Amino acid sequence: MTITPLASRFVAHFGEMGSRWGINRTVGQIYALLFVSNKPLNAEEIAEALSISRSNVSMGLKELQAWRLVKLQHQPGDRREYFSAPDDVWTIFSTLAEERRKREVDPTLTMLRDALMERPSEPGDKFAQQRMKEMYEFIELFTSWFSDVQKMEPKTLMQLMKLGSRVKKLLEVKDKIAVIAGSKSK
Amino acid sequence: MTITPLASRFVAHFGEMGSRWGINRTVGQIYALLFVSNKPLNAEEIAEALSISRSNVSMGLKELQAWRLVKLQHQPGDRREYFSAPDDVWTIFSTLAEERRKREVDPTLTMLRDALMERPSEPGDKFAQQRMKEMYEFIELFTSWFSDVQKMEPKTLMQLMKLGSRVKKLLEVKDKIAVIAGSKSK
DNA sequence: ACCATATTTCAGTAATTACTGAAATATCAA
DNA sequence: TTGATATTTCAGTAATTACTGAAATATGGT
């Protein structure tokens, strides 16, 4: 298994980027390789393409599986495991976001909730709790919005993203309609 | 400068989180400390509160300044530099996103653009380029949407986030109006 | 059950990143 | 300009994280 210069640049770039995001370099490289590969690859092929040890690939793939970022499949008459990245970029992004939420955002919310439950005994704590509350509410709003977005069909989502800040107009129209209809919505 | 048990837990948590995001632990801690502090702090106070060396604080603050995440100010009659975190959580998030875009997303887009310009010489390259194109378009759409969102007033933004996936209804209404008005918008 | 081969684990080592203390530099006030 | 104090730099070291090769384990076909 060899790698073209074009793919090589892509792979190297994502190796670098990975390390900036707390993902180890080889994991980033493995994923990038799978992403641009036109067919599923087995561990041996990955190791050769990236010039890393077989065991390193094993660990990297384990990590990617834990993140639900790779699909594992089998080829008929071959007992080796073949891996590929999902076809859809939005799926990839969405999975990544969901996993990070589980691993980082949820524990943060728990920590904040616990901290907010406590009676502010020492002087500065009242202020600190106020700040934590702001952060808590922001994260809450943001994550529940994102989970809503995740449920939307990609088509609706595209529409919304393309609308960009012109969505403001639409919200104004909505409010007018609400007023006319005598709705309590504000 | 001492730190209450409540603040201490918050600080420790963001130290941990930082390292998962490619931000070094002490930088995360410094920022967390400034975030919950009711007054600006100088480097010495930070070093004492976190039990780290003065030079480490200096490097951490430099890093945070490079990210535009801290405000530097002076107290009358005191030549030491005092630091604080912005008041508004949305501002913090927004700044962080913007910096990451500059440092990571923009270089990625450049790399992808360059790769897409090249003639696919080797076999797999055509497929690889197709994949890179998908990624390019996704990132483009997403970042330009985000920069639109950044321009919106927080109030409009809140409204939109609270609307969540019910925005779909609104988009449908919009399309109907467009049809009635004979607009070419789709 | 056995063998061939695929995969994982893990202890040791390599590489990277973080941190410190000391020295150098900068800054402000007298 | 000098001195007191604040800040930065940086070489050396500590701590952490990544990687390898060898051994252990798992798997599927005969």
XYZ file of C-alpha atoms (C1' of nucleotides) in Angstrom:
432
model
C 0.000 0.000 0.000
C 1.488 3.242 -1.206
C 0.260 6.811 -0.956
C 0.171 9.471 -3.670
C 1.858 12.841 -3.064
C -1.549 14.506 -3.140
C -2.999 12.268 -0.444
C 0.231 12.561 1.463
C -0.137 16.309 1.846
C -3.709 15.951 2.998
C -2.726 13.308 5.526
C 0.186 15.328 6.863
C -1.996 18.392 7.285
C -4.564 16.524 9.337
C -1.825 15.033 11.407
C -0.762 18.544 12.365
C -4.296 19.725 12.918
C -5.082 16.732 15.060
C -2.393 17.621 17.538
C -3.803 21.129 17.875
C -7.143 19.620 18.813
C -5.878 17.208 21.403
C -6.014 14.293 18.994
C -2.768 12.497 18.486
C -1.019 12.964 15.204
C -1.199 9.426 13.919
C -4.892 9.162 14.709
C -5.434 12.261 12.596
C -3.353 10.787 9.817
C -5.162 7.478 9.840
C -8.483 9.221 9.619
C -7.355 11.490 6.816
C -6.049 8.491 4.902
C -9.337 6.654 5.243
C -11.201 9.781 4.267
C -9.492 10.125 0.888
C -9.237 6.429 0.178
C -11.564 5.070 -2.490
C -11.781 1.717 -0.754
C -11.710 0.400 2.799
C -8.237 -0.323 4.140
C -6.924 -2.912 6.546
C -4.513 -2.190 9.356
C -1.499 -3.494 7.484
C -2.153 -1.207 4.536
C -2.533 1.778 6.823
C 0.692 0.982 8.642
C 2.579 0.729 5.381
C 1.053 3.850 3.863
C 1.898 5.948 6.912
C 5.152 4.195 7.809
C 4.088 3.508 11.345
C 4.042 0.307 13.333
C 1.236 -2.168 13.119
C 0.550 -1.788 16.827
C 0.279 1.947 16.527
C -2.370 1.489 13.859
C -4.211 -0.882 16.118
C -4.328 1.709 18.870
C -5.283 4.465 16.493
C -8.147 2.496 15.034
C -9.365 1.600 18.471
C -9.449 5.278 19.294
C -11.320 6.127 16.093
C -13.823 3.398 16.802
C -14.382 4.785 20.265
C -15.184 8.095 18.596
C -17.536 6.275 16.190
C -15.659 7.867 13.315
C -14.863 4.752 11.309
C -16.920 1.970 9.835
C -15.597 -1.545 10.193
C -16.408 -4.032 7.466
C -15.271 -7.328 6.043
C -14.354 -8.391 2.563
C -15.647 -11.756 1.403
C -13.019 -14.453 1.823
C -10.701 -12.257 3.868
C -10.721 -12.305 7.608
C -8.873 -9.063 8.043
C -10.817 -6.030 9.196
C -11.309 -3.195 6.756
C -11.987 0.368 7.777
C -13.507 3.357 6.070
C -14.718 6.858 6.906
C -18.403 7.766 6.491
C -19.340 9.210 3.100
C -21.065 12.308 4.327
C -19.036 15.175 5.777
C -21.973 16.420 7.804
C -22.277 13.008 9.450
C -18.620 13.117 10.391
C -18.908 16.570 11.886
C -22.082 15.673 13.692
C -20.626 12.509 15.214
C -17.546 14.346 16.338
C -19.626 17.058 17.964
C -21.817 14.523 19.707
C -18.878 12.606 21.104
C -17.183 15.732 22.339
C -20.410 16.722 24.012
C -20.600 13.421 25.815
C -16.974 13.513 26.897
C -16.403 17.161 27.639
C -19.546 19.235 27.692
C -21.703 16.943 29.811
C -19.074 16.548 32.545
C -18.618 20.305 32.520
C -22.324 20.868 32.973
C -22.345 18.403 35.850
C -19.439 20.155 37.495
C -21.143 23.517 37.104
C -24.460 22.247 38.425
C -22.744 20.831 41.491
C -20.865 24.050 42.078
C -24.052 26.080 41.735
C -25.854 23.933 44.305
C -23.380 24.863 46.988
C -23.978 27.684 49.400
C -21.409 30.398 48.745
C -19.520 30.319 52.009
C -16.439 32.376 51.259
C -16.483 35.993 50.035
C -15.705 35.670 46.339
C -17.882 32.627 45.843
C -21.061 34.533 45.236
C -19.532 36.267 42.264
C -17.897 33.062 41.041
C -21.252 31.324 41.113
C -22.821 34.118 39.115
C -20.163 33.618 36.454
C -20.609 29.880 36.482
C -24.323 30.357 36.068
C -23.765 32.471 32.962
C -21.499 29.819 31.555
C -23.924 27.065 32.445
C -26.799 28.783 30.715
C -24.785 29.511 27.633
C -23.637 25.926 27.253
C -27.132 24.632 27.926
C -28.648 26.857 25.284
C -25.960 26.067 22.789
C -25.979 22.319 23.182
C -29.731 21.978 23.172
C -29.811 24.109 20.042
C -27.201 21.878 18.454
C -29.074 18.725 19.291
C -32.111 20.292 17.624
C -30.037 21.068 14.574
C -28.759 17.516 14.465
C -32.306 16.310 14.120
C -33.000 18.478 11.082
C -32.731 17.032 7.607
C -29.522 18.124 5.909
C -31.604 19.913 3.310
C -33.315 22.189 5.825
C -30.008 22.786 7.474
C -28.339 23.833 4.227
C -31.197 26.212 3.593
C -30.771 27.762 7.010
C -27.010 28.098 6.712
C -27.272 29.699 3.326
C -29.782 32.142 4.705
C -27.140 33.275 7.176
C -27.851 36.518 8.961
C -30.831 37.267 6.744
C -32.650 34.980 9.119
C -33.192 38.107 11.185
C -35.737 39.381 8.675
C -37.577 36.123 8.912
C -37.688 36.296 12.684
C -39.140 39.779 12.462
C -41.822 38.586 10.086
C -42.564 35.735 12.462
C -43.059 38.164 15.334
C -45.420 40.279 13.297
C -47.497 37.270 12.429
C -47.512 36.268 16.069
C -48.777 39.703 17.066
C -51.516 39.691 14.471
C -52.578 36.227 15.521
C -52.593 37.354 19.147
C -50.145 34.640 20.106
C -48.360 34.855 23.427
C -45.029 34.031 21.792
C -42.397 36.698 22.184
C -3.767 35.511 46.849
C -5.675 32.427 47.850
C -8.369 30.431 46.135
C -11.629 29.123 47.559
C -12.455 25.403 47.301
C -15.312 26.258 44.944
C -13.122 28.193 42.535
C -10.478 25.545 42.874
C -12.739 22.851 41.497
C -13.733 25.035 38.590
C -10.101 25.832 37.826
C -9.017 22.201 38.020
C -11.804 21.143 35.686
C -10.812 23.650 33.033
C -7.221 22.594 33.394
C -8.251 19.066 32.457
C -10.532 20.216 29.674
C -7.843 22.438 28.249
C -5.511 19.555 27.705
C -8.197 17.693 25.778
C -8.493 20.660 23.457
C -4.826 21.098 22.739
C -4.536 23.940 25.239
C -2.017 23.408 27.958
C -3.304 22.756 31.406
C -1.983 25.832 33.142
C -3.318 28.115 30.424
C -6.742 26.612 31.007
C -6.373 27.103 34.730
C -5.273 30.696 34.426
C -8.229 31.486 32.243
C -10.666 29.738 34.540
C -9.265 31.643 37.487
C -9.675 34.978 35.729
C -13.156 33.988 34.662
C -14.441 33.482 38.195
C -12.465 36.282 39.762
C -14.420 39.365 40.776
C -11.460 41.627 40.110
C -8.529 41.734 37.696
C -5.465 39.815 38.873
C -1.766 40.391 38.394
C 0.730 37.693 37.468
C 1.998 37.269 40.989
C -1.475 36.656 42.355
C -2.171 34.098 39.657
C 1.100 32.273 40.341
C 0.310 32.094 44.016
C -3.293 31.040 43.556
C -2.364 28.211 41.210
C 0.950 27.322 42.857
C 2.893 27.653 39.653
C 6.014 29.612 38.854
C 5.931 33.236 37.945
C 7.519 32.498 34.578
C 4.904 29.916 33.773
C 2.218 32.527 34.393
C 4.035 34.914 32.119
C 4.017 32.395 29.296
C 0.420 31.458 29.929
C -0.737 35.061 29.863
C 1.182 35.670 26.679
C -0.636 32.762 25.119
C -4.019 34.014 26.300
C -3.245 37.454 24.929
C -2.352 35.927 21.584
C -5.803 34.337 21.634
C -7.329 37.720 22.548
C -9.003 36.053 25.491
C -7.843 38.373 28.242
C -8.098 42.074 28.844
C -5.034 43.831 30.159
C -5.528 46.858 32.389
C -3.720 48.964 34.930
C -4.645 50.042 38.408
C -3.919 53.643 39.329
C -0.626 53.950 41.185
C 0.442 50.391 40.445
C 2.668 49.542 37.557
C 1.876 45.857 37.546
C -0.337 44.501 34.787
C -3.761 43.246 35.728
C -5.718 40.753 33.697
C -9.361 39.836 33.417
C -11.657 37.746 31.243
C -14.410 39.416 29.182
C -17.783 39.685 30.915
C -19.871 38.141 28.222
C -19.695 34.392 27.616
C -20.815 34.778 24.034
C -17.919 37.153 23.382
C -15.496 34.595 24.759
C -16.896 31.829 22.623
C -16.949 34.025 19.586
C -13.340 35.155 20.001
C -12.196 31.606 20.501
C -14.003 30.464 17.373
C -12.580 33.307 15.346
C -9.026 32.605 16.444
C -9.344 28.920 15.744
C -10.665 29.758 12.319
C -7.686 31.942 11.586
C -5.190 29.395 12.860
C -6.695 26.129 11.770
C -9.588 26.471 9.390
C -8.084 29.007 7.024
C -4.842 27.044 6.536
C -6.931 23.940 5.948
C -8.966 25.700 3.283
C -5.764 26.894 1.628
C -4.348 23.388 1.633
C -7.549 21.995 0.145
C -7.740 24.681 -2.514
C -4.158 23.967 -3.552
C -4.797 20.246 -3.670
C -7.927 20.760 -5.757
C -6.046 22.863 -8.294
C -3.742 20.025 -9.137
C -4.376 17.697 -12.021
C -5.054 14.221 -10.633
C -2.077 12.334 -12.050
C -2.175 9.077 -10.149
C -5.136 6.670 -10.071
C -6.700 7.314 -6.672
C -6.279 11.071 -6.858
C -9.486 11.735 -8.686
C -11.484 10.191 -5.902
C -9.380 11.901 -3.262
C -10.045 15.246 -4.867
C -13.776 14.572 -4.905
C -13.608 13.940 -1.161
C -11.537 17.038 -0.551
C -14.048 19.056 -2.529
C -16.866 17.841 -0.298
C -14.864 18.800 2.736
C -13.945 22.150 1.290
C -17.536 23.024 0.533
C -18.721 21.968 3.933
C -16.136 24.052 5.746
C -16.792 27.020 3.479
C -20.512 26.895 4.104
C -20.074 26.423 7.798
C -17.543 29.175 8.374
C -19.341 31.728 6.265
C -22.513 30.913 8.160
C -20.692 31.357 11.424
C -19.245 34.683 10.410
C -22.802 35.770 9.561
C -23.970 34.640 12.955
C -21.181 36.548 14.635
C -22.524 39.728 13.115
C -25.980 39.239 14.547
C -26.979 40.965 17.744
C -26.954 38.567 20.681
C -30.661 39.120 21.062
C -31.499 37.877 17.577
C -29.157 34.984 18.102
C -30.809 33.935 21.337
C -34.156 34.070 19.615
C -32.891 31.818 16.847
C -31.288 29.323 19.188
C -34.396 29.089 21.304
C -36.407 28.473 18.183
C -34.272 25.394 17.554
C -35.599 22.999 14.973
C -38.938 24.792 14.806
C -37.082 27.074 12.439
C -38.097 24.570 9.784
C -41.697 25.775 9.972
C -40.516 29.284 9.480
C -38.502 28.357 6.431
C -41.557 26.690 4.942
C -43.629 29.785 5.525
C -40.894 31.842 3.933
C -40.990 29.684 0.807
C -44.735 30.020 0.557
C -44.501 33.777 0.741
C -41.808 33.731 -1.874
C -44.031 31.700 -4.178
C -47.013 34.000 -3.695
C -44.872 37.034 -4.324
C -43.479 35.392 -7.422
C -39.950 35.805 -6.149
C -37.147 33.806 -7.710
C -35.743 32.914 -4.289
C -35.686 29.216 -3.499
C -8.459 -29.283 18.074
C -5.021 -27.367 15.466
C -2.718 -24.175 12.679
C -2.103 -20.089 10.294
C -2.884 -15.528 10.580
C -5.045 -11.370 12.465
C -5.359 -8.295 16.375
C -4.372 -6.464 20.934
C -1.704 -5.577 24.875
C 2.010 -3.778 27.209
C 6.613 -2.743 29.038
C 10.290 -0.138 27.609
C 11.932 3.758 25.117
C 11.652 7.797 22.253
C 9.778 12.191 21.351
C 7.291 16.002 22.704
C 5.582 19.317 25.660
C 5.410 21.736 30.059
C 7.627 23.956 33.840
C 11.163 26.090 36.650
C 14.807 29.178 38.333
C 18.100 32.248 37.052
C 19.485 35.733 34.170
C 18.328 39.311 31.018
C 15.470 42.935 29.759
C 12.002 46.462 30.295
C 9.594 50.113 32.757
C 8.546 53.743 35.754
C 9.456 57.173 39.248
C 12.554 60.009 41.592
C 20.440 58.194 35.065
C 19.688 55.251 38.583
C 17.492 51.975 41.229
C 13.573 49.410 42.436
C 10.426 46.433 40.654
C 7.940 44.170 36.900
C 8.170 41.129 32.977
C 10.242 38.053 29.615
C 13.417 34.788 27.955
C 15.628 30.594 27.913
C 18.461 26.553 28.970
C 17.954 22.653 31.635
C 14.927 19.323 33.590
C 10.613 17.156 34.646
C 6.394 15.230 33.169
C 3.570 13.582 29.777
C 2.368 11.432 25.690
C 3.377 8.662 21.646
C 5.421 4.713 19.512
C 7.600 0.281 18.906
C 8.583 -4.693 19.010
C 7.676 -8.707 21.226
C 4.532 -11.502 23.418
C -0.134 -12.732 24.292
C -4.584 -13.395 22.718
C -8.276 -14.031 19.432
C -10.353 -15.813 15.222
C -11.729 -18.614 11.389
C -10.948 -22.377 8.390
C -9.780 -27.212 7.969
